[in-house]
PDB file of C-alpha atoms in Angstrom:
ATOM      1  CA  UNK Y   1     -11.491 -57.351   6.847  1.00 72.00           C
ATOM      2  CA  UNK Y   2     -14.331 -58.270   4.498  1.00 85.00           C
ATOM      3  CA  UNK Y   3     -15.073 -55.580   1.894  1.00 90.00           C
ATOM      4  CA  UNK Y   4     -18.336 -53.677   2.126  1.00 95.00           C
ATOM      5  CA  UNK Y   5     -20.356 -51.383  -0.136  1.00 94.00           C
ATOM      6  CA  UNK Y   6     -18.322 -48.364   0.931  1.00 96.00           C
ATOM      7  CA  UNK Y   7     -15.122 -50.085  -0.237  1.00 97.00           C
ATOM      8  CA  UNK Y   8     -16.766 -50.706  -3.615  1.00 97.00           C
ATOM      9  CA  UNK Y   9     -17.985 -47.108  -3.859  1.00 97.00           C
ATOM     10  CA  UNK Y  10     -14.498 -45.799  -3.104  1.00 98.00           C
ATOM     11  CA  UNK Y  11     -12.968 -48.179  -5.650  1.00 98.00           C
ATOM     12  CA  UNK Y  12     -15.457 -47.033  -8.287  1.00 98.00           C
ATOM     13  CA  UNK Y  13     -14.714 -43.378  -7.546  1.00 98.00           C
ATOM     14  CA  UNK Y  14     -10.952 -43.976  -7.633  1.00 98.00           C
ATOM     15  CA  UNK Y  15     -11.282 -45.727 -10.990  1.00 98.00           C
ATOM     16  CA  UNK Y  16     -13.471 -42.933 -12.366  1.00 97.00           C
ATOM     17  CA  UNK Y  17     -11.183 -40.136 -11.234  1.00 98.00           C
ATOM     18  CA  UNK Y  18      -7.902 -42.034 -11.734  1.00 98.00           C
ATOM     19  CA  UNK Y  19      -6.634 -40.486  -8.508  1.00 97.00           C
ATOM     20  CA  UNK Y  20      -6.612 -41.544  -4.861  1.00 97.00           C
ATOM     21  CA  UNK Y  21      -6.574 -37.961  -3.596  1.00 96.00           C
ATOM     22  CA  UNK Y  22      -9.415 -36.891  -5.913  1.00 98.00           C
ATOM     23  CA  UNK Y  23     -11.439 -39.945  -4.884  1.00 98.00           C
ATOM     24  CA  UNK Y  24     -10.853 -39.093  -1.230  1.00 98.00           C
ATOM     25  CA  UNK Y  25     -12.133 -35.546  -1.756  1.00 98.00           C
ATOM     26  CA  UNK Y  26     -15.131 -36.765  -3.758  1.00 97.00           C
ATOM     27  CA  UNK Y  27     -16.054 -39.439  -1.201  1.00 96.00           C
ATOM     28  CA  UNK Y  28     -15.388 -37.111   1.768  1.00 97.00           C
ATOM     29  CA  UNK Y  29     -12.858 -39.468   3.312  1.00 97.00           C
ATOM     30  CA  UNK Y  30      -9.112 -39.327   3.903  1.00 98.00           C
ATOM     31  CA  UNK Y  31      -6.527 -40.565   1.418  1.00 97.00           C
ATOM     32  CA  UNK Y  32      -5.497 -43.334   3.855  1.00 98.00           C
ATOM     33  CA  UNK Y  33      -9.146 -44.455   3.995  1.00 97.00           C
ATOM     34  CA  UNK Y  34      -9.208 -44.781   0.194  1.00 98.00           C
ATOM     35  CA  UNK Y  35      -5.929 -46.686   0.223  1.00 97.00           C
ATOM     36  CA  UNK Y  36      -7.233 -48.973   2.975  1.00 96.00           C
ATOM     37  CA  UNK Y  37     -10.441 -49.677   1.031  1.00 97.00           C
ATOM     38  CA  UNK Y  38      -8.544 -50.517  -2.162  1.00 97.00           C
ATOM     39  CA  UNK Y  39      -6.033 -52.662  -0.268  1.00 97.00           C
ATOM     40  CA  UNK Y  40      -8.887 -54.511   1.422  1.00 96.00           C
ATOM     41  CA  UNK Y  41     -10.452 -55.297  -1.963  1.00 97.00           C
ATOM     42  CA  UNK Y  42      -7.117 -56.385  -3.410  1.00 98.00           C
ATOM     43  CA  UNK Y  43      -6.494 -58.723  -0.477  1.00 97.00           C
ATOM     44  CA  UNK Y  44     -10.027 -60.117  -0.721  1.00 96.00           C
ATOM     45  CA  UNK Y  45      -9.761 -60.806  -4.464  1.00 96.00           C
ATOM     46  CA  UNK Y  46      -6.106 -61.807  -4.288  1.00 97.00           C
ATOM     47  CA  UNK Y  47      -5.064 -59.598  -7.204  1.00 98.00           C
ATOM     48  CA  UNK Y  48      -3.962 -55.985  -7.677  1.00 98.00           C
ATOM     49  CA  UNK Y  49      -6.775 -53.785  -8.971  1.00 98.00           C
ATOM     50  CA  UNK Y  50      -4.781 -50.601  -9.527  1.00 98.00           C
ATOM     51  CA  UNK Y  51      -1.389 -49.586 -10.811  1.00 98.00           C
ATOM     52  CA  UNK Y  52      -0.217 -46.682  -8.686  1.00 95.00           C
ATOM     53  CA  UNK Y  53       1.974 -43.993 -10.244  1.00 95.00           C
ATOM     54  CA  UNK Y  54       3.022 -40.517  -9.191  1.00 92.00           C
ATOM     55  CA  UNK Y  55       0.652 -39.162 -11.855  1.00 93.00           C
ATOM     56  CA  UNK Y  56      -2.364 -41.139 -10.638  1.00 95.00           C
ATOM     57  CA  UNK Y  57      -3.707 -44.650 -10.900  1.00 98.00           C
ATOM     58  CA  UNK Y  58      -4.811 -46.924 -13.696  1.00 98.00           C
ATOM     59  CA  UNK Y  59      -6.775 -50.142 -13.578  1.00 98.00           C
ATOM     60  CA  UNK Y  60      -5.202 -53.526 -14.029  1.00 98.00           C
ATOM     61  CA  UNK Y  61      -7.021 -56.080 -16.151  1.00 98.00           C
ATOM     62  CA  UNK Y  62      -8.510 -57.493 -12.942  1.00 98.00           C
ATOM     63  CA  UNK Y  63      -9.435 -53.953 -11.900  1.00 98.00           C
ATOM     64  CA  UNK Y  64     -11.287 -53.404 -15.190  1.00 98.00           C
ATOM     65  CA  UNK Y  65     -13.224 -56.647 -14.689  1.00 98.00           C
ATOM     66  CA  UNK Y  66     -14.006 -55.748 -11.086  1.00 97.00           C
ATOM     67  CA  UNK Y  67     -15.148 -52.245 -12.052  1.00 98.00           C
ATOM     68  CA  UNK Y  68     -17.465 -53.673 -14.705  1.00 98.00           C
ATOM     69  CA  UNK Y  69     -19.104 -55.943 -12.130  1.00 97.00           C
ATOM     70  CA  UNK Y  70     -19.287 -53.187  -9.515  1.00 97.00           C
ATOM     71  CA  UNK Y  71     -20.951 -50.812 -11.991  1.00 97.00           C
ATOM     72  CA  UNK Y  72     -23.445 -53.492 -13.009  1.00 97.00           C
ATOM     73  CA  UNK Y  73     -24.193 -54.331  -9.364  1.00 95.00           C
ATOM     74  CA  UNK Y  74     -24.776 -50.698  -8.402  1.00 96.00           C
ATOM     75  CA  UNK Y  75     -27.081 -50.275 -11.415  1.00 97.00           C
ATOM     76  CA  UNK Y  76     -29.090 -53.315 -10.335  1.00 97.00           C
ATOM     77  CA  UNK Y  77     -29.282 -51.982  -6.787  1.00 94.00           C
ATOM     78  CA  UNK Y  78     -30.452 -48.581  -8.077  1.00 94.00           C
ATOM     79  CA  UNK Y  79     -33.122 -50.297 -10.193  1.00 95.00           C
ATOM     80  CA  UNK Y  80     -34.283 -52.437  -7.275  1.00 96.00           C
ATOM     81  CA  UNK Y  81     -34.585 -49.409  -5.005  1.00 95.00           C
ATOM     82  CA  UNK Y  82     -36.479 -47.466  -7.664  1.00 93.00           C
ATOM     83  CA  UNK Y  83     -38.841 -50.384  -8.187  1.00 93.00           C
ATOM     84  CA  UNK Y  84     -39.423 -50.742  -4.455  1.00 94.00           C
ATOM     85  CA  UNK Y  85     -40.496 -47.110  -4.152  1.00 91.00           C
ATOM     86  CA  UNK Y  86     -43.086 -47.252  -6.945  1.00 85.00           C
TER      87      UNK Y  86
END
């Protein structure tokens, strides 16, 4: 399955909260939905984005790079939408 904006939002929230369960609550989705979104991104990019531990998750180097690009992309999208409504 090709990743979509929702997958990227869930990834960003998981990275921010460092927890799959907290990201699920924040995004109003199930834990399996978060896991599926992250797995979809990892398969698409061909690299692990998270290190999963019993205490939460941390970003891999590839995950850090991906998060940086996702944050930048969402900021550009926010700016474009703001500009379009002026």
